[in-house]
C-alpha atoms as an extended CHARMM CRD file, in Angstrom:
* protein
*
       283  EXT
         1         1  MET       CA              0.0000000000        0.0000000000        0.0000000000  PROA      1               0.0000000000
         2         2  ILE       CA              1.3540000000        3.4190000000       -0.9670000000  PROA      2               0.0000000000
         3         3  ASP       CA              2.0140000000        5.8090000000        1.9270000000  PROA      3               0.0000000000
         4         4  TYR       CA              0.9010000000        9.3780000000        1.1310000000  PROA      4               0.0000000000
         5         5  VAL       CA              1.6910000000       12.7260000000        2.7460000000  PROA      5               0.0000000000
         6         6  ARG       CA             -0.1720000000       15.9910000000        2.3380000000  PROA      6               0.0000000000
         7         7  THR       CA              1.6540000000       19.0370000000        0.9860000000  PROA      7               0.0000000000
         8         8  GLY       CA             -0.6660000000       22.0260000000        0.7360000000  PROA      8               0.0000000000
         9         9  ARG       CA             -3.6760000000       20.7010000000       -1.1670000000  PROA      9               0.0000000000
        10        10  LEU       CA             -1.6440000000       17.9550000000       -2.8200000000  PROA      10              0.0000000000
        11        11  GLN       CA             -1.5490000000       14.3470000000       -1.7070000000  PROA      11              0.0000000000
        12        12  VAL       CA              1.8840000000       12.9980000000       -2.6550000000  PROA      12              0.0000000000
        13        13  ALA       CA              3.4040000000        9.5400000000       -2.3550000000  PROA      13              0.0000000000
        14        14  LYS       CA              5.7870000000        9.7360000000        0.6000000000  PROA      14              0.0000000000
        15        15  VAL       CA              8.6500000000        8.1610000000       -1.3390000000  PROA      15              0.0000000000
        16        16  LEU       CA              8.3170000000       10.8750000000       -4.0080000000  PROA      16              0.0000000000
        17        17  ALA       CA              7.9840000000       13.6820000000       -1.4560000000  PROA      17              0.0000000000
        18        18  ASP       CA             11.0800000000       12.4770000000        0.4120000000  PROA      18              0.0000000000
        19        19  PHE       CA             13.0360000000       12.2450000000       -2.8330000000  PROA      19              0.0000000000
        20        20  ILE       CA             12.1010000000       15.8040000000       -3.8460000000  PROA      20              0.0000000000
        21        21  ASP       CA             12.6880000000       17.2700000000       -0.3850000000  PROA      21              0.0000000000
        22        22  HSD       CA             15.9600000000       15.5390000000        0.4830000000  PROA      22              0.0000000000
        23        23  ASP       CA             17.6360000000       14.6770000000       -2.8330000000  PROA      23              0.0000000000
        24        24  VAL       CA             16.4260000000       17.1580000000       -5.4760000000  PROA      24              0.0000000000
        25        25  LEU       CA             15.7170000000       20.5180000000       -3.8530000000  PROA      25              0.0000000000
        26        26  PRO       CA             18.9700000000       20.8610000000       -1.8550000000  PROA      26              0.0000000000
        27        27  GLY       CA             20.9360000000       20.6210000000       -5.0890000000  PROA      27              0.0000000000
        28        28  ILE       CA             18.9720000000       23.1510000000       -7.1540000000  PROA      28              0.0000000000
        29        29  ASP       CA             18.6090000000       26.0050000000       -4.6470000000  PROA      29              0.0000000000
        30        30  VAL       CA             14.7980000000       25.9750000000       -4.6220000000  PROA      30              0.0000000000
        31        31  GLU       CA             12.8610000000       26.4260000000       -1.3970000000  PROA      31              0.0000000000
        32        32  ARG       CA             10.5780000000       23.5400000000       -0.4420000000  PROA      32              0.0000000000
        33        33  ALA       CA              7.5060000000       25.7380000000        0.0290000000  PROA      33              0.0000000000
        34        34  ALA       CA              8.0720000000       27.4670000000       -3.3140000000  PROA      34              0.0000000000
        35        35  PHE       CA              8.3960000000       24.1590000000       -5.1530000000  PROA      35              0.0000000000
        36        36  TRP       CA              5.2890000000       22.5070000000       -3.7690000000  PROA      36              0.0000000000
        37        37  SER       CA              3.1170000000       25.6220000000       -4.0440000000  PROA      37              0.0000000000
        38        38  GLY       CA              4.3140000000       26.1430000000       -7.6050000000  PROA      38              0.0000000000
        39        39  LEU       CA              3.5220000000       22.5270000000       -8.4820000000  PROA      39              0.0000000000
        40        40  GLU       CA              0.1020000000       22.8870000000       -6.9080000000  PROA      40              0.0000000000
        41        41  GLN       CA             -0.6330000000       25.9920000000       -9.0000000000  PROA      41              0.0000000000
        42        42  ALA       CA              0.6100000000       24.2950000000      -12.1670000000  PROA      42              0.0000000000
        43        43  ILE       CA             -1.6200000000       21.2810000000      -11.5440000000  PROA      43              0.0000000000
        44        44  GLU       CA             -4.6560000000       23.4810000000      -10.8740000000  PROA      44              0.0000000000
        45        45  THR       CA             -4.0310000000       25.3610000000      -14.1200000000  PROA      45              0.0000000000
        46        46  LEU       CA             -3.0730000000       22.4790000000      -16.3740000000  PROA      46              0.0000000000
        47        47  VAL       CA             -5.2870000000       19.5870000000      -15.2610000000  PROA      47              0.0000000000
        48        48  PRO       CA             -8.5100000000       21.1220000000      -16.6910000000  PROA      48              0.0000000000
        49        49  ARG       CA             -6.6850000000       21.9240000000      -19.9420000000  PROA      49              0.0000000000
        50        50  ASN       CA             -5.3040000000       18.4100000000      -20.1860000000  PROA      50              0.0000000000
        51        51  ARG       CA             -8.7120000000       16.8890000000      -19.5400000000  PROA      51              0.0000000000
        52        52  ALA       CA            -10.1920000000       19.0280000000      -22.3070000000  PROA      52              0.0000000000
        53        53  LEU       CA             -7.4170000000       18.0180000000      -24.6910000000  PROA      53              0.0000000000
        54        54  LEU       CA             -7.8930000000       14.3350000000      -23.8850000000  PROA      54              0.0000000000
        55        55  ALA       CA            -11.6350000000       14.6650000000      -24.4370000000  PROA      55              0.0000000000
        56        56  LYS       CA            -10.9990000000       16.3330000000      -27.8010000000  PROA      56              0.0000000000
        57        57  ARG       CA             -8.6000000000       13.5350000000      -28.7100000000  PROA      57              0.0000000000
        58        58  ASP       CA            -11.3120000000       10.9690000000      -27.9520000000  PROA      58              0.0000000000
        59        59  VAL       CA            -13.7800000000       12.8200000000      -30.2160000000  PROA      59              0.0000000000
        60        60  LEU       CA            -11.2540000000       13.0290000000      -33.0460000000  PROA      60              0.0000000000
        61        61  GLN       CA            -10.3810000000        9.3380000000      -32.7130000000  PROA      61              0.0000000000
        62        62  ALA       CA            -14.0620000000        8.3820000000      -32.7710000000  PROA      62              0.0000000000
        63        63  ASP       CA            -14.6380000000       10.4560000000      -35.9190000000  PROA      63              0.0000000000
        64        64  ILE       CA            -11.5870000000        8.9180000000      -37.6400000000  PROA      64              0.0000000000
        65        65  ASP       CA            -12.6510000000        5.3840000000      -36.6500000000  PROA      65              0.0000000000
        66        66  ALA       CA            -16.1540000000        6.0010000000      -38.0160000000  PROA      66              0.0000000000
        67        67  TRP       CA            -14.7680000000        7.3780000000      -41.3070000000  PROA      67              0.0000000000
        68        68  HSD       CA            -12.6340000000        4.2850000000      -41.8800000000  PROA      68              0.0000000000
        69        69  LYS       CA            -15.4090000000        1.8610000000      -40.8880000000  PROA      69              0.0000000000
        70        70  ALA       CA            -17.8040000000        3.5180000000      -43.3300000000  PROA      70              0.0000000000
        71        71  ARG       CA            -15.2860000000        2.9860000000      -46.1540000000  PROA      71              0.0000000000
        72        72  ARG       CA            -14.1220000000       -0.5110000000      -45.2310000000  PROA      72              0.0000000000
        73        73  GLY       CA            -12.9270000000       -2.3450000000      -48.3490000000  PROA      73              0.0000000000
        74        74  GLU       CA            -12.9000000000        0.7750000000      -50.5400000000  PROA      74              0.0000000000
        75        75  PRO       CA             -9.7240000000        2.1500000000      -52.2210000000  PROA      75              0.0000000000
        76        76  HSD       CA             -7.9590000000        4.8310000000      -50.1930000000  PROA      76              0.0000000000
        77        77  GLU       CA             -8.4570000000        8.3730000000      -51.4970000000  PROA      77              0.0000000000
        78        78  PRO       CA             -5.7560000000       10.6540000000      -50.0020000000  PROA      78              0.0000000000
        79        79  ALA       CA             -7.3910000000       13.9040000000      -51.1480000000  PROA      79              0.0000000000
        80        80  SER       CA            -10.7830000000       13.1530000000      -49.6130000000  PROA      80              0.0000000000
        81        81  TYR       CA             -9.1590000000       11.7930000000      -46.4590000000  PROA      81              0.0000000000
        82        82  ARG       CA             -7.1290000000       14.9680000000      -46.0310000000  PROA      82              0.0000000000
        83        83  ALA       CA            -10.2360000000       17.0930000000      -46.5660000000  PROA      83              0.0000000000
        84        84  PHE       CA            -12.0160000000       15.0680000000      -43.8680000000  PROA      84              0.0000000000
        85        85  LEU       CA             -9.1290000000       15.5180000000      -41.3990000000  PROA      85              0.0000000000
        86        86  GLU       CA             -9.1540000000       19.2610000000      -42.0370000000  PROA      86              0.0000000000
        87        87  GLN       CA            -12.9190000000       19.3650000000      -41.5740000000  PROA      87              0.0000000000
        88        88  ILE       CA            -12.8220000000       17.7700000000      -38.1200000000  PROA      88              0.0000000000
        89        89  GLY       CA             -9.8470000000       19.9010000000      -37.0300000000  PROA      89              0.0000000000
        90        90  TYR       CA             -7.2840000000       17.1080000000      -36.9630000000  PROA      90              0.0000000000
        91        91  LEU       CA             -5.2670000000       19.0050000000      -39.5610000000  PROA      91              0.0000000000
        92        92  VAL       CA             -5.1590000000       22.8060000000      -39.4140000000  PROA      92              0.0000000000
        93        93  THR       CA             -3.8530000000       25.4510000000      -41.7670000000  PROA      93              0.0000000000
        94        94  GLU       CA             -0.1780000000       26.2290000000      -41.2450000000  PROA      94              0.0000000000
        95        95  GLY       CA              0.2290000000       29.5010000000      -39.3900000000  PROA      95              0.0000000000
        96        96  ALA       CA              2.7520000000       32.3020000000      -39.7150000000  PROA      96              0.0000000000
        97        97  ASP       CA              6.3980000000       31.8190000000      -38.8200000000  PROA      97              0.0000000000
        98        98  PHE       CA              7.1420000000       32.1370000000      -35.1190000000  PROA      98              0.0000000000
        99        99  ALA       CA              9.9770000000       31.7990000000      -32.6320000000  PROA      99              0.0000000000
       100       100  ILE       CA             10.0350000000       30.4170000000      -29.1120000000  PROA      100             0.0000000000
       101       101  ASP       CA             12.5220000000       30.7540000000      -26.2980000000  PROA      101             0.0000000000
       102       102  THR       CA             13.1940000000       28.7790000000      -23.1420000000  PROA      102             0.0000000000
       103       103  GLU       CA             14.1260000000       29.8510000000      -19.6430000000  PROA      103             0.0000000000
       104       104  ASN       CA             15.3390000000       27.9490000000      -16.5890000000  PROA      104             0.0000000000
       105       105  VAL       CA             15.9820000000       24.8140000000      -18.6550000000  PROA      105             0.0000000000
       106       106  ASP       CA             19.2200000000       22.8170000000      -18.7740000000  PROA      106             0.0000000000
       107       107  ASP       CA             21.3820000000       23.4050000000      -21.8380000000  PROA      107             0.0000000000
       108       108  GLU       CA             21.0010000000       19.7360000000      -22.8100000000  PROA      108             0.0000000000
       109       109  ILE       CA             17.3130000000       20.4420000000      -23.4110000000  PROA      109             0.0000000000
       110       110  ALA       CA             17.2560000000       24.0860000000      -24.4760000000  PROA      110             0.0000000000
       111       111  THR       CA             20.3380000000       24.8700000000      -26.5520000000  PROA      111             0.0000000000
       112       112  MET       CA             22.2590000000       21.6950000000      -27.3920000000  PROA      112             0.0000000000
       113       113  ALA       CA             21.2870000000       19.7420000000      -30.4960000000  PROA      113             0.0000000000
       114       114  GLY       CA             21.8880000000       16.0270000000      -30.1020000000  PROA      114             0.0000000000
       115       115  PRO       CA             20.3540000000       12.6080000000      -29.4630000000  PROA      115             0.0000000000
       116       116  GLN       CA             18.2400000000       12.0860000000      -26.3710000000  PROA      116             0.0000000000
       117       117  LEU       CA             16.8540000000        8.8940000000      -24.8700000000  PROA      117             0.0000000000
       118       118  VAL       CA             13.2290000000        8.8110000000      -23.7100000000  PROA      118             0.0000000000
       119       119  THR       CA             11.7650000000        6.2850000000      -21.2930000000  PROA      119             0.0000000000
       120       120  PRO       CA              8.4540000000        6.0230000000      -19.4000000000  PROA      120             0.0000000000
       121       121  ILE       CA              8.8990000000        7.2260000000      -15.8440000000  PROA      121             0.0000000000
       122       122  ASN       CA              6.7810000000        4.5090000000      -14.2300000000  PROA      122             0.0000000000
       123       123  ASN       CA              9.0580000000        1.5940000000      -15.1780000000  PROA      123             0.0000000000
       124       124  ALA       CA             12.1790000000        1.5510000000      -13.0100000000  PROA      124             0.0000000000
       125       125  ARG       CA             13.9400000000       -1.0830000000      -15.1260000000  PROA      125             0.0000000000
       126       126  PHE       CA             13.4010000000        0.9150000000      -18.3120000000  PROA      126             0.0000000000
       127       127  ALA       CA             14.6500000000        4.0810000000      -16.6030000000  PROA      127             0.0000000000
       128       128  VAL       CA             17.8350000000        2.4270000000      -15.3340000000  PROA      128             0.0000000000
       129       129  ASN       CA             18.4710000000        0.7760000000      -18.6940000000  PROA      129             0.0000000000
       130       130  ALA       CA             17.9980000000        4.0730000000      -20.5260000000  PROA      130             0.0000000000
       131       131  ALA       CA             20.3800000000        5.8830000000      -18.1950000000  PROA      131             0.0000000000
       132       132  ASN       CA             22.9870000000        3.1480000000      -18.5860000000  PROA      132             0.0000000000
       133       133  ALA       CA             22.5020000000        3.0360000000      -22.3530000000  PROA      133             0.0000000000
       134       134  ARG       CA             23.7490000000        6.6030000000      -22.6460000000  PROA      134             0.0000000000
       135       135  TRP       CA             27.2830000000        5.1920000000      -22.3710000000  PROA      135             0.0000000000
       136       136  GLY       CA             28.7120000000        2.3070000000      -24.3480000000  PROA      136             0.0000000000
       137       137  SER       CA             32.0130000000        0.6760000000      -25.2370000000  PROA      137             0.0000000000
       138       138  LEU       CA             33.3910000000        1.6630000000      -28.6320000000  PROA      138             0.0000000000
       139       139  TYR       CA             35.8770000000       -1.2110000000      -28.4970000000  PROA      139             0.0000000000
       140       140  ASP       CA             33.1100000000       -3.7540000000      -27.8500000000  PROA      140             0.0000000000
       141       141  ALA       CA             31.0260000000       -2.3120000000      -30.6780000000  PROA      141             0.0000000000
       142       142  LEU       CA             33.9320000000       -2.4450000000      -33.1130000000  PROA      142             0.0000000000
       143       143  TYR       CA             35.0920000000       -5.9100000000      -32.0800000000  PROA      143             0.0000000000
       144       144  THR       CA             31.7160000000       -7.6300000000      -32.1950000000  PROA      144             0.0000000000
       145       145  THR       CA             30.3010000000       -6.1020000000      -35.3960000000  PROA      145             0.0000000000
       146       146  ASP       CA             31.3400000000       -5.9880000000      -39.0300000000  PROA      146             0.0000000000
       147       147  VAL       CA             32.5710000000       -2.3850000000      -38.7960000000  PROA      147             0.0000000000
       148       148  VAL       CA             36.0110000000       -3.9460000000      -38.4960000000  PROA      148             0.0000000000
       149       149  PRO       CA             36.4510000000       -6.4290000000      -41.4050000000  PROA      149             0.0000000000
       150       150  ASP       CA             37.2490000000      -10.0760000000      -40.7040000000  PROA      150             0.0000000000
       151       151  ASP       CA             39.8100000000      -10.4860000000      -43.4720000000  PROA      151             0.0000000000
       152       152  GLY       CA             43.5690000000      -10.6150000000      -42.9840000000  PROA      152             0.0000000000
       153       153  GLY       CA             43.3170000000      -12.8280000000      -39.9210000000  PROA      153             0.0000000000
       154       154  ALA       CA             41.0700000000      -10.3830000000      -38.0490000000  PROA      154             0.0000000000
       155       155  GLY       CA             38.1320000000      -12.7200000000      -37.5850000000  PROA      155             0.0000000000
       156       156  ARG       CA             36.1160000000      -12.9550000000      -34.3860000000  PROA      156             0.0000000000
       157       157  THR       CA             37.2220000000      -15.9880000000      -32.4040000000  PROA      157             0.0000000000
       158       158  ALA       CA             35.2240000000      -17.8690000000      -29.7770000000  PROA      158             0.0000000000
       159       159  GLY       CA             36.5890000000      -18.1090000000      -26.2660000000  PROA      159             0.0000000000
       160       160  GLY       CA             39.2520000000      -15.4380000000      -26.4850000000  PROA      160             0.0000000000
       161       161  LEU       CA             40.4950000000      -12.2280000000      -28.0720000000  PROA      161             0.0000000000
       162       162  ASN       CA             42.0400000000      -12.2140000000      -31.5210000000  PROA      162             0.0000000000
       163       163  PRO       CA             45.1070000000       -9.9310000000      -31.2190000000  PROA      163             0.0000000000
       164       164  VAL       CA             44.9220000000       -9.0260000000      -34.9180000000  PROA      164             0.0000000000
       165       165  ARG       CA             41.3280000000       -7.8650000000      -34.5320000000  PROA      165             0.0000000000
       166       166  VAL       CA             42.1740000000       -6.0570000000      -31.2910000000  PROA      166             0.0000000000
       167       167  ALA       CA             44.8620000000       -4.1070000000      -33.1770000000  PROA      167             0.0000000000
       168       168  HSD       CA             42.3290000000       -3.1120000000      -35.8510000000  PROA      168             0.0000000000
       169       169  VAL       CA             39.8460000000       -2.0620000000      -33.1620000000  PROA      169             0.0000000000
       170       170  ALA       CA             42.4850000000        0.0640000000      -31.4180000000  PROA      170             0.0000000000
       171       171  ALA       CA             43.4630000000        1.7080000000      -34.7090000000  PROA      171             0.0000000000
       172       172  ALA       CA             39.8280000000        2.5730000000      -35.4710000000  PROA      172             0.0000000000
       173       173  GLY       CA             39.3440000000        3.9050000000      -31.9490000000  PROA      173             0.0000000000
       174       174  LYS       CA             42.3900000000        6.1400000000      -32.1730000000  PROA      174             0.0000000000
       175       175  ALA       CA             41.2710000000        7.4010000000      -35.5760000000  PROA      175             0.0000000000
       176       176  LEU       CA             38.0740000000        8.5590000000      -33.8620000000  PROA      176             0.0000000000
       177       177  LEU       CA             40.1560000000       10.3000000000      -31.1850000000  PROA      177             0.0000000000
       178       178  ASP       CA             42.1800000000       12.0380000000      -33.9130000000  PROA      178             0.0000000000
       179       179  ALA       CA             38.9790000000       13.2780000000      -35.5450000000  PROA      179             0.0000000000
       180       180  THR       CA             37.2510000000       14.4570000000      -32.3680000000  PROA      180             0.0000000000
       181       181  LEU       CA             40.0520000000       15.1670000000      -29.8700000000  PROA      181             0.0000000000
       182       182  PRO       CA             43.1440000000       16.1800000000      -31.8690000000  PROA      182             0.0000000000
       183       183  ILE       CA             46.4340000000       16.6340000000      -30.0220000000  PROA      183             0.0000000000
       184       184  GLU       CA             49.3790000000       18.7750000000      -31.0360000000  PROA      184             0.0000000000
       185       185  SER       CA             52.8610000000       19.7470000000      -29.9610000000  PROA      185             0.0000000000
       186       186  ILE       CA             55.0520000000       22.6420000000      -31.0040000000  PROA      186             0.0000000000
       187       187  SER       CA             55.8010000000       20.7040000000      -34.1910000000  PROA      187             0.0000000000
       188       188  GLY       CA             52.1360000000       20.3300000000      -35.1900000000  PROA      188             0.0000000000
       189       189  GLN       CA             49.3230000000       17.8260000000      -34.9390000000  PROA      189             0.0000000000
       190       190  ILE       CA             50.2140000000       14.3250000000      -33.7380000000  PROA      190             0.0000000000
       191       191  PRO       CA             48.0800000000       11.1560000000      -33.9770000000  PROA      191             0.0000000000
       192       192  HSD       CA             46.9150000000        9.4400000000      -30.8010000000  PROA      192             0.0000000000
       193       193  ALA       CA             48.5790000000        6.2700000000      -32.1260000000  PROA      193             0.0000000000
       194       194  GLN       CA             51.9160000000        7.7820000000      -31.0800000000  PROA      194             0.0000000000
       195       195  ALA       CA             50.8310000000        8.2750000000      -27.4570000000  PROA      195             0.0000000000
       196       196  VAL       CA             52.7710000000        6.2920000000      -24.8630000000  PROA      196             0.0000000000
       197       197  ALA       CA             51.1070000000        7.8550000000      -21.8130000000  PROA      197             0.0000000000
       198       198  TYR       CA             48.2670000000       10.1590000000      -20.7780000000  PROA      198             0.0000000000
       199       199  THR       CA             48.8040000000       12.2030000000      -17.6120000000  PROA      199             0.0000000000
       200       200  VAL       CA             47.3350000000       15.2820000000      -15.9650000000  PROA      200             0.0000000000
       201       201  GLU       CA             49.5470000000       18.2440000000      -15.1820000000  PROA      201             0.0000000000
       202       202  VAL       CA             48.3270000000       21.5050000000      -13.6300000000  PROA      202             0.0000000000
       203       203  GLY       CA             44.7590000000       20.7610000000      -14.6530000000  PROA      203             0.0000000000
       204       204  GLN       CA             45.6720000000       19.9920000000      -18.2660000000  PROA      204             0.0000000000
       205       205  LEU       CA             45.8000000000       16.7280000000      -20.1910000000  PROA      205             0.0000000000
       206       206  LEU       CA             49.4010000000       15.9560000000      -21.1610000000  PROA      206             0.0000000000
       207       207  VAL       CA             50.0580000000       13.3300000000      -23.8130000000  PROA      207             0.0000000000
       208       208  ASP       CA             53.5120000000       11.7660000000      -23.9480000000  PROA      208             0.0000000000
       209       209  VAL       CA             54.1990000000       10.8920000000      -27.5840000000  PROA      209             0.0000000000
       210       210  GLY       CA             57.7960000000        9.7230000000      -27.3200000000  PROA      210             0.0000000000
       211       211  ALA       CA             61.2860000000       11.1420000000      -27.3760000000  PROA      211             0.0000000000
       212       212  GLN       CA             61.0550000000       13.1230000000      -30.6280000000  PROA      212             0.0000000000
       213       213  SER       CA             58.2120000000       15.3290000000      -29.3810000000  PROA      213             0.0000000000
       214       214  PRO       CA             57.5330000000       14.2700000000      -25.7940000000  PROA      214             0.0000000000
       215       215  ARG       CA             54.8340000000       16.7890000000      -24.8530000000  PROA      215             0.0000000000
       216       216  ALA       CA             51.5280000000       17.1730000000      -26.6480000000  PROA      216             0.0000000000
       217       217  TYR       CA             48.2590000000       18.7690000000      -25.5510000000  PROA      217             0.0000000000
       218       218  LEU       CA             44.6920000000       18.8460000000      -26.7910000000  PROA      218             0.0000000000
       219       219  SER       CA             44.2760000000       21.3120000000      -29.6460000000  PROA      219             0.0000000000
       220       220  ASN       CA             41.1890000000       22.5020000000      -27.7590000000  PROA      220             0.0000000000
       221       221  ARG       CA             42.1420000000       22.2420000000      -24.1040000000  PROA      221             0.0000000000
       222       222  ASP       CA             38.5740000000       22.9500000000      -22.9980000000  PROA      222             0.0000000000
       223       223  GLN       CA             37.6640000000       19.4200000000      -24.1420000000  PROA      223             0.0000000000
       224       224  PHE       CA             39.3580000000       17.9710000000      -21.0590000000  PROA      224             0.0000000000
       225       225  LEU       CA             36.8060000000       17.5300000000      -18.2620000000  PROA      225             0.0000000000
       226       226  GLY       CA             38.5110000000       15.3570000000      -15.6550000000  PROA      226             0.0000000000
       227       227  TYR       CA             40.1750000000       12.0990000000      -14.7160000000  PROA      227             0.0000000000
       228       228  GLN       CA             40.1180000000        9.2000000000      -12.2690000000  PROA      228             0.0000000000
       229       229  GLY       CA             43.0530000000        7.8450000000      -10.2900000000  PROA      229             0.0000000000
       230       230  ASP       CA             46.5580000000        9.2440000000       -9.9140000000  PROA      230             0.0000000000
       231       231  PRO       CA             47.1840000000       12.2470000000      -12.2060000000  PROA      231             0.0000000000
       232       232  ASN       CA             50.5140000000       10.6680000000      -13.1580000000  PROA      232             0.0000000000
       233       233  ASN       CA             48.8650000000        7.3380000000      -13.8870000000  PROA      233             0.0000000000
       234       234  PRO       CA             45.1210000000        7.8950000000      -14.3980000000  PROA      234             0.0000000000
       235       235  THR       CA             42.7050000000        5.0240000000      -14.8980000000  PROA      235             0.0000000000
       236       236  ALA       CA             40.2940000000        7.1450000000      -16.9460000000  PROA      236             0.0000000000
       237       237  ILE       CA             40.3530000000       10.4260000000      -18.8440000000  PROA      237             0.0000000000
       238       238  LEU       CA             37.0310000000       12.2070000000      -19.4530000000  PROA      238             0.0000000000
       239       239  LEU       CA             36.7810000000       14.4690000000      -22.4930000000  PROA      239             0.0000000000
       240       240  GLU       CA             34.0100000000       16.1340000000      -24.4750000000  PROA      240             0.0000000000
       241       241  HSD       CA             33.1080000000       16.6410000000      -28.1210000000  PROA      241             0.0000000000
       242       242  ASN       CA             29.9810000000       18.5640000000      -29.1900000000  PROA      242             0.0000000000
       243       243  GLY       CA             28.5300000000       18.2080000000      -25.7070000000  PROA      243             0.0000000000
       244       244  LEU       CA             28.9270000000       14.4190000000      -25.5670000000  PROA      244             0.0000000000
       245       245  GLY       CA             31.4410000000       12.6630000000      -23.3440000000  PROA      245             0.0000000000
       246       246  ILE       CA             34.3450000000       10.4940000000      -24.4730000000  PROA      246             0.0000000000
       247       247  GLU       CA             36.1370000000        8.4830000000      -21.8020000000  PROA      247             0.0000000000
       248       248  ILE       CA             39.5410000000        6.9040000000      -22.4120000000  PROA      248             0.0000000000
       249       249  ARG       CA             40.1120000000        3.9770000000      -20.0310000000  PROA      249             0.0000000000
       250       250  LEU       CA             43.6980000000        3.0740000000      -19.1740000000  PROA      250             0.0000000000
       251       251  ASP       CA             45.2350000000       -0.0300000000      -17.6160000000  PROA      251             0.0000000000
       252       252  LYS       CA             48.4550000000       -1.6180000000      -18.8700000000  PROA      252             0.0000000000
       253       253  SER       CA             47.6790000000       -4.8110000000      -16.9350000000  PROA      253             0.0000000000
       254       254  HSD       CA             44.4080000000       -5.3240000000      -18.8440000000  PROA      254             0.0000000000
       255       255  PRO       CA             44.5200000000       -7.9390000000      -21.6430000000  PROA      255             0.0000000000
       256       256  VAL       CA             43.7700000000       -5.2310000000      -24.2080000000  PROA      256             0.0000000000
       257       257  GLY       CA             45.6150000000       -2.4070000000      -22.4490000000  PROA      257             0.0000000000
       258       258  SER       CA             48.7740000000       -4.5130000000      -22.2330000000  PROA      258             0.0000000000
       259       259  THR       CA             48.9550000000       -4.5220000000      -26.0400000000  PROA      259             0.0000000000
       260       260  ASP       CA             48.7190000000       -0.7330000000      -26.2720000000  PROA      260             0.0000000000
       261       261  LYS       CA             51.6730000000        1.6130000000      -25.7880000000  PROA      261             0.0000000000
       262       262  ALA       CA             49.5920000000        3.9990000000      -23.6910000000  PROA      262             0.0000000000
       263       263  GLY       CA             47.5840000000        1.2800000000      -21.9370000000  PROA      263             0.0000000000
       264       264  ILE       CA             44.2430000000        2.1300000000      -23.5540000000  PROA      264             0.0000000000
       265       265  TRP       CA             41.8980000000       -0.8210000000      -23.0640000000  PROA      265             0.0000000000
       266       266  ASP       CA             38.6240000000        0.8640000000      -24.0160000000  PROA      266             0.0000000000
       267       267  ILE       CA             37.0240000000        4.0730000000      -25.2410000000  PROA      267             0.0000000000
       268       268  GLN       CA             33.5770000000        4.7550000000      -23.8100000000  PROA      268             0.0000000000
       269       269  LEU       CA             31.2070000000        6.9990000000      -25.7660000000  PROA      269             0.0000000000
       270       270  GLU       CA             28.1960000000        8.9290000000      -24.5400000000  PROA      270             0.0000000000
       271       271  SER       CA             25.3870000000        8.2670000000      -27.0060000000  PROA      271             0.0000000000
       272       272  ALA       CA             22.8240000000       10.8080000000      -25.8200000000  PROA      272             0.0000000000
       273       273  LEU       CA             22.7780000000       14.2160000000      -24.1670000000  PROA      273             0.0000000000
       274       274  THR       CA             20.3080000000       13.1550000000      -21.5210000000  PROA      274             0.0000000000
       275       275  THR       CA             17.6500000000       10.6370000000      -20.5770000000  PROA      275             0.0000000000
       276       276  ILE       CA             14.1560000000       12.1210000000      -20.5510000000  PROA      276             0.0000000000
       277       277  MET       CA             11.7610000000       10.5470000000      -18.0670000000  PROA      277             0.0000000000
       278       278  ASP       CA              8.5320000000       10.7090000000      -20.0350000000  PROA      278             0.0000000000
       279       279  LEU       CA              5.0870000000       10.8790000000      -18.4550000000  PROA      279             0.0000000000
       280       280  GLU       CA              3.2480000000       10.4130000000      -21.7520000000  PROA      280             0.0000000000
       281       281  ASP       CA              3.9460000000        6.6830000000      -22.0990000000  PROA      281             0.0000000000
       282       282  ALA       CA              3.4730000000        6.2160000000      -18.3650000000  PROA      282             0.0000000000
       283       283  ILE       CA             -0.0010000000        7.7350000000      -18.5410000000  PROA      283             0.0000000000
């Protein structure tokens, strides 16, 4: 049985109220009273409008169902069907050009163009899966699909890693890094394939590319977001390209990392800007 608490004129599931009060509001600098009173006002304003819209949708659906039933078995006539949809208000005349703006909305929603995952909010498993699906292994994707060809001894083997295929995967991964996260030294741009170590020095990503040009940095140093582990021997480097994260994972003791000069054993890619918890499917 769900335990409810009363907040103003709202009756809210206690688990939701506790989550908002203790986990959400302290991190967004919004007063509890302001949040709940604002939600109450929004519900009072929008619920009647939503009910009217849902009622209109039911009328439109009934009209459309009746139109199709009356013409069961007849050839489809697009022109007459469009005229019918316009008559009942399902289709309306295109209006004048307009512009909209957004306020108090995260950049991932308001200003950044990119993929977004959507999941119904009432299914916890779907929500967790969608959040996890925002990140995936580039190396796994390359190794297990036909993006990397099987010829030349690079086939996928059962029960173990094919070192030839691993080398092709690493080369493709570093080509992506070159395209999205270029590095350069005083002598010019240098491919990630020459990297022998990634370290962090004074808040900057330093790439050791060998004796001839030992110090290289990101061409755009703002792409470096952070790291995990020891700055002289990090286990992960987090970077960004067009608002999406790219994580380089490092471990020279890993079966894949041990074959790489810099110890890269995987590149993780963020596939979506955010995960939208959608009420529409839940309702």
